Amino acid sequence: KAGVTQTPRYLIKTRGQQVTLSCSPISGHRSVSWYQQTPGQGLQFLFEYFSETQRNKGNFPGRFSGRQFSNSRSEMNVSTLELGDSALYLCASSQGEGWNTQYFGPGTRLTVL
Amino acid sequence: AQSVTQLGSHVSVSEGALVLLRCNYSSSVPPYLFWYVQYPNQGLQLLLKYTSAATLVKGINGFEAEFKKSETSFHLTKPSAHMSDAAEYFCAVSENSGGYQKVTFGTGTKLQVIP
């Protein structure tokens, strides 16, 4: 099976712009979670989608949003970018029901100038 | 609420020496526990997981971890460090919350291997 894929791998934006990141989960996985990783804050949970519904949400402002499509692919959007949004954004997929393991993609490195 | 504590944000060992990375957790229910490894500019890769079967769990690359309920610990060990083990390691706890699992990660431990 192909692993979790994320596009793009690298992105450079300026303050005030918006950005959309994409994640394709492992085939058959219905849950997609998003994390922000920074040197200062570590791994922080953004949100999780399961069967096109947001099931769980972390403590991030409303500028961070996401969605999931019927094929389980997910997108994450950040509007009005701030310098502090520079981070590695990781996507993880899992089967989503019962006990299961999260499998991570390689991440998207976002730099905000 | 569940939480994970990784003691030591940086650990240095000599090549060939024992690797010990500490993880303590708190959970109100029997948890599932994971160790992940992250190499620079890459995502997290699963090393091993504890799912309430054997308390000693063997993972990839020669790593293993022991679940000790009385100590609420899940320390990661490897008998002999290799240069390729230099990376950041994350402990994670997962418990059932409202019908689905909620995963909490520790802050990570960077392992340096000295030749």
Short mmCIF file of C-alpha atoms in Angstrom, two decimals:
data_model
loop_
_atom_site.label_atom_id
_atom_site.label_comp_id
_atom_site.label_asym_id
_atom_site.label_seq_id
_atom_site.Cartn_x
_atom_site.Cartn_y
_atom_site.Cartn_z
CA LYS A 1 0.00 0.00 0.00
CA ALA A 2 1.12 3.50 -0.69
CA GLY A 3 1.81 5.60 2.37
CA VAL A 4 0.37 8.94 3.38
CA THR A 5 1.21 11.63 0.87
CA GLN A 6 1.25 15.36 1.41
CA THR A 7 1.49 18.12 -1.13
CA PRO A 8 3.25 20.37 -1.53
CA ARG A 9 6.35 19.42 0.43
CA TYR A 10 7.60 23.00 0.70
CA LEU A 11 5.77 26.29 0.54
CA ILE A 12 6.79 29.90 0.96
CA LYS A 13 4.13 32.54 1.55
CA THR A 14 3.98 36.10 2.81
CA ARG A 15 2.04 37.47 5.75
CA GLY A 16 -1.63 37.96 5.08
CA GLN A 17 -1.85 35.36 2.35
CA GLN A 18 -3.74 32.12 2.66
CA VAL A 19 -2.55 28.60 2.00
CA THR A 20 -4.09 25.18 1.35
CA LEU A 21 -2.30 21.96 2.15
CA SER A 22 -3.37 18.55 0.92
CA CYS A 23 -3.17 15.08 2.43
CA SER A 24 -3.99 11.73 0.85
CA PRO A 25 -4.36 8.97 3.44
CA ILE A 26 -3.48 5.33 3.12
CA SER A 27 -6.07 3.48 1.07
CA GLY A 28 -8.90 2.32 3.32
CA HIS A 29 -8.15 4.77 6.10
CA ARG A 30 -11.06 7.03 6.98
CA SER A 31 -9.49 9.22 9.62
CA VAL A 32 -7.10 12.07 8.91
CA SER A 33 -5.48 14.15 11.63
CA TRP A 34 -3.43 17.30 11.23
CA TYR A 35 -0.59 18.45 13.45
CA GLN A 36 1.58 21.55 13.57
CA GLN A 37 5.20 21.02 14.57
CA THR A 38 7.47 23.87 15.61
CA PRO A 39 10.76 23.90 17.54
CA GLY A 40 9.20 25.86 20.38
CA GLN A 41 5.81 24.18 20.76
CA GLY A 42 6.53 20.67 19.54
CA LEU A 43 3.72 18.61 18.03
CA GLN A 44 0.36 20.26 18.44
CA PHE A 45 -2.89 18.69 17.36
CA LEU A 46 -4.98 20.78 14.97
CA PHE A 47 -8.00 18.66 14.10
CA GLU A 48 -9.19 15.26 13.00
CA TYR A 49 -11.64 14.34 10.28
CA PHE A 50 -13.50 11.08 9.97
CA SER A 51 -15.94 10.31 7.18
CA GLU A 52 -16.00 13.97 6.08
CA THR A 53 -16.84 15.24 9.58
CA GLN A 54 -14.60 17.06 11.99
CA ARG A 55 -14.52 14.78 14.99
CA ASN A 56 -11.93 16.42 17.20
CA LYS A 57 -10.33 19.83 17.37
CA GLY A 58 -7.29 21.34 19.07
CA ASN A 59 -6.80 24.85 20.39
CA PHE A 60 -6.05 26.80 17.26
CA PRO A 61 -7.69 30.00 16.04
CA GLY A 62 -10.42 29.96 13.42
CA ARG A 63 -7.89 30.90 10.75
CA PHE A 64 -7.06 27.22 10.68
CA SER A 65 -9.70 25.11 9.01
CA GLY A 66 -9.96 21.83 7.22
CA ARG A 67 -12.19 19.53 5.33
CA GLN A 68 -12.34 15.96 4.18
CA PHE A 69 -13.68 14.63 0.92
CA SER A 70 -15.65 11.49 0.22
CA ASN A 71 -12.45 9.69 -0.86
CA SER A 72 -10.94 10.53 2.58
CA ARG A 73 -8.46 13.01 1.15
CA SER A 74 -8.17 16.04 3.36
CA GLU A 75 -7.19 19.65 2.96
CA MET A 76 -6.11 22.14 5.55
CA ASN A 77 -6.43 25.87 5.02
CA VAL A 78 -4.77 28.70 6.88
CA SER A 79 -6.02 32.19 6.17
CA THR A 80 -4.35 35.53 6.93
CA LEU A 81 -0.97 33.95 7.50
CA GLU A 82 1.21 35.15 10.35
CA LEU A 83 4.95 34.72 10.82
CA GLY A 84 4.23 32.31 13.67
CA ASP A 85 2.45 29.96 11.32
CA SER A 86 5.81 28.89 9.91
CA ALA A 87 6.01 25.22 10.78
CA LEU A 88 6.05 21.65 9.57
CA TYR A 89 2.46 20.53 9.06
CA LEU A 90 2.01 16.82 9.44
CA CYS A 91 -0.91 14.72 8.38
CA ALA A 92 -1.63 11.29 9.84
CA SER A 93 -4.14 8.71 8.74
CA SER A 94 -5.68 5.79 10.55
CA GLN A 95 -8.55 3.40 10.08
CA GLY A 96 -10.51 5.59 12.45
CA GLU A 97 -12.63 3.11 14.33
CA GLY A 98 -11.60 1.30 17.45
CA TRP A 99 -7.96 1.11 18.41
CA ASN A 100 -5.57 1.80 15.60
CA THR A 101 -2.25 3.34 14.72
CA GLN A 102 -1.66 6.68 13.09
CA TYR A 103 0.62 6.70 10.07
CA PHE A 104 2.28 9.97 9.20
CA GLY A 105 3.07 11.66 5.93
CA PRO A 106 6.37 13.46 5.26
CA GLY A 107 4.87 16.84 6.08
CA THR A 108 4.61 20.20 4.38
CA ARG A 109 7.19 22.78 5.40
CA LEU A 110 5.48 26.18 5.40
CA THR A 111 7.59 29.31 5.64
CA VAL A 112 5.84 32.64 6.13
CA LEU A 113 7.89 35.73 5.28
CA ALA B 1 -7.08 13.95 30.73
CA GLN B 2 -4.19 11.98 29.39
CA SER B 3 -0.67 13.34 29.22
CA VAL B 4 2.81 12.23 28.28
CA THR B 5 6.10 13.30 29.83
CA GLN B 6 9.41 12.64 28.17
CA LEU B 7 12.32 13.25 30.51
CA GLY B 8 15.25 14.86 28.77
CA SER B 9 14.79 16.87 25.61
CA HIS B 10 18.31 15.89 24.55
CA VAL B 11 20.14 12.62 25.20
CA SER B 12 23.68 11.83 24.09
CA VAL B 13 25.14 8.35 23.97
CA SER B 14 28.31 6.87 22.55
CA GLU B 15 28.10 4.56 19.59
CA GLY B 16 27.62 1.03 20.93
CA ALA B 17 26.24 2.19 24.27
CA LEU B 18 22.81 1.51 25.70
CA VAL B 19 20.03 3.84 24.60
CA LEU B 20 17.38 4.67 27.20
CA LEU B 21 14.67 7.22 26.42
CA ARG B 22 12.15 7.81 29.17
CA CYS B 23 8.41 8.20 28.85
CA ASN B 24 5.81 8.48 31.58
CA TYR B 25 2.13 8.79 30.94
CA SER B 26 -1.06 9.51 32.74
CA SER B 27 -4.33 8.06 31.63
CA SER B 28 -7.65 7.39 33.28
CA VAL B 29 -8.17 4.21 31.29
CA PRO B 30 -5.84 1.47 30.01
CA PRO B 31 -3.96 3.22 27.26
CA TYR B 32 -2.37 2.31 24.03
CA LEU B 33 1.21 3.58 23.87
CA PHE B 34 3.45 4.34 20.94
CA TRP B 35 6.97 5.37 20.13
CA TYR B 36 7.68 7.24 16.92
CA VAL B 37 10.97 8.35 15.38
CA GLN B 38 11.47 11.43 13.24
CA TYR B 39 14.49 12.03 11.05
CA PRO B 40 15.26 15.59 9.91
CA ASN B 41 12.70 17.04 7.52
CA GLN B 42 10.63 13.88 7.57
CA GLY B 43 7.38 12.74 9.10
CA LEU B 44 7.02 10.45 12.08
CA GLN B 45 7.67 6.73 11.65
CA LEU B 46 6.16 4.19 14.01
CA LEU B 47 8.82 2.32 16.00
CA LEU B 48 6.57 0.18 18.17
CA LYS B 49 3.26 0.11 19.98
CA TYR B 50 1.77 -1.38 23.13
CA THR B 51 -1.80 -2.58 22.82
CA SER B 52 -2.36 -4.45 26.10
CA ALA B 53 -0.82 -7.72 24.97
CA ALA B 54 2.78 -8.46 26.00
CA THR B 55 4.29 -5.82 28.26
CA LEU B 56 7.65 -6.03 26.48
CA VAL B 57 7.22 -4.77 22.97
CA LYS B 58 9.79 -5.20 20.24
CA GLY B 59 9.95 -2.72 17.42
CA ILE B 60 11.97 -1.96 14.35
CA ASN B 61 15.69 -1.19 14.22
CA GLY B 62 16.40 -3.17 17.42
CA PHE B 63 14.33 -0.96 19.72
CA GLU B 64 12.06 -2.27 22.42
CA ALA B 65 9.93 -0.80 25.19
CA GLU B 66 8.46 -2.17 28.39
CA PHE B 67 5.06 -1.19 29.70
CA LYS B 68 5.12 -0.86 33.49
CA LYS B 69 1.68 -0.08 34.81
CA SER B 70 2.85 0.43 38.41
CA GLU B 71 5.31 3.08 37.27
CA THR B 72 3.10 4.44 34.45
CA SER B 73 6.15 4.22 32.24
CA PHE B 74 6.93 3.09 28.73
CA HIS B 75 10.67 3.63 28.34
CA LEU B 76 12.37 2.96 25.01
CA THR B 77 15.65 1.04 24.94
CA LYS B 78 18.19 -0.29 22.51
CA PRO B 79 21.20 -2.33 23.67
CA SER B 80 23.73 -0.79 21.30
CA ALA B 81 23.40 2.62 19.68
CA HIS B 82 24.21 3.10 16.03
CA MET B 83 25.02 6.35 14.30
CA SER B 84 21.85 5.99 12.23
CA ASP B 85 19.76 6.12 15.43
CA ALA B 86 20.39 9.86 15.73
CA ALA B 87 16.92 11.36 15.43
CA GLU B 88 14.07 12.73 17.51
CA TYR B 89 11.87 10.27 19.35
CA PHE B 90 8.28 10.84 20.41
CA CYS B 91 6.23 8.91 22.91
CA ALA B 92 2.45 9.01 22.46
CA VAL B 93 -0.55 7.81 24.43
CA SER B 94 -3.91 6.99 22.96
CA GLU B 95 -7.14 6.47 24.84
CA ASN B 96 -10.76 6.16 23.94
CA SER B 97 -12.55 9.48 24.23
CA GLY B 98 -16.20 9.74 23.34
CA GLY B 99 -16.11 6.68 21.12
CA TYR B 100 -12.93 7.45 19.24
CA GLN B 101 -9.31 7.53 20.18
CA LYS B 102 -7.48 10.65 21.18
CA VAL B 103 -3.71 10.73 20.76
CA THR B 104 -1.40 12.90 22.84
CA PHE B 105 2.29 13.25 22.02
CA GLY B 106 5.19 13.99 24.29
CA THR B 107 7.53 16.87 23.60
CA GLY B 108 10.16 14.64 22.06
CA THR B 109 13.73 13.60 22.87
CA LYS B 110 16.57 14.29 20.47
CA LEU B 111 19.08 11.48 20.49
CA GLN B 112 22.67 12.28 19.62
CA VAL B 113 25.05 9.40 18.96
CA ILE B 114 28.71 10.20 19.47
CA PRO B 115 31.23 8.20 17.43
#
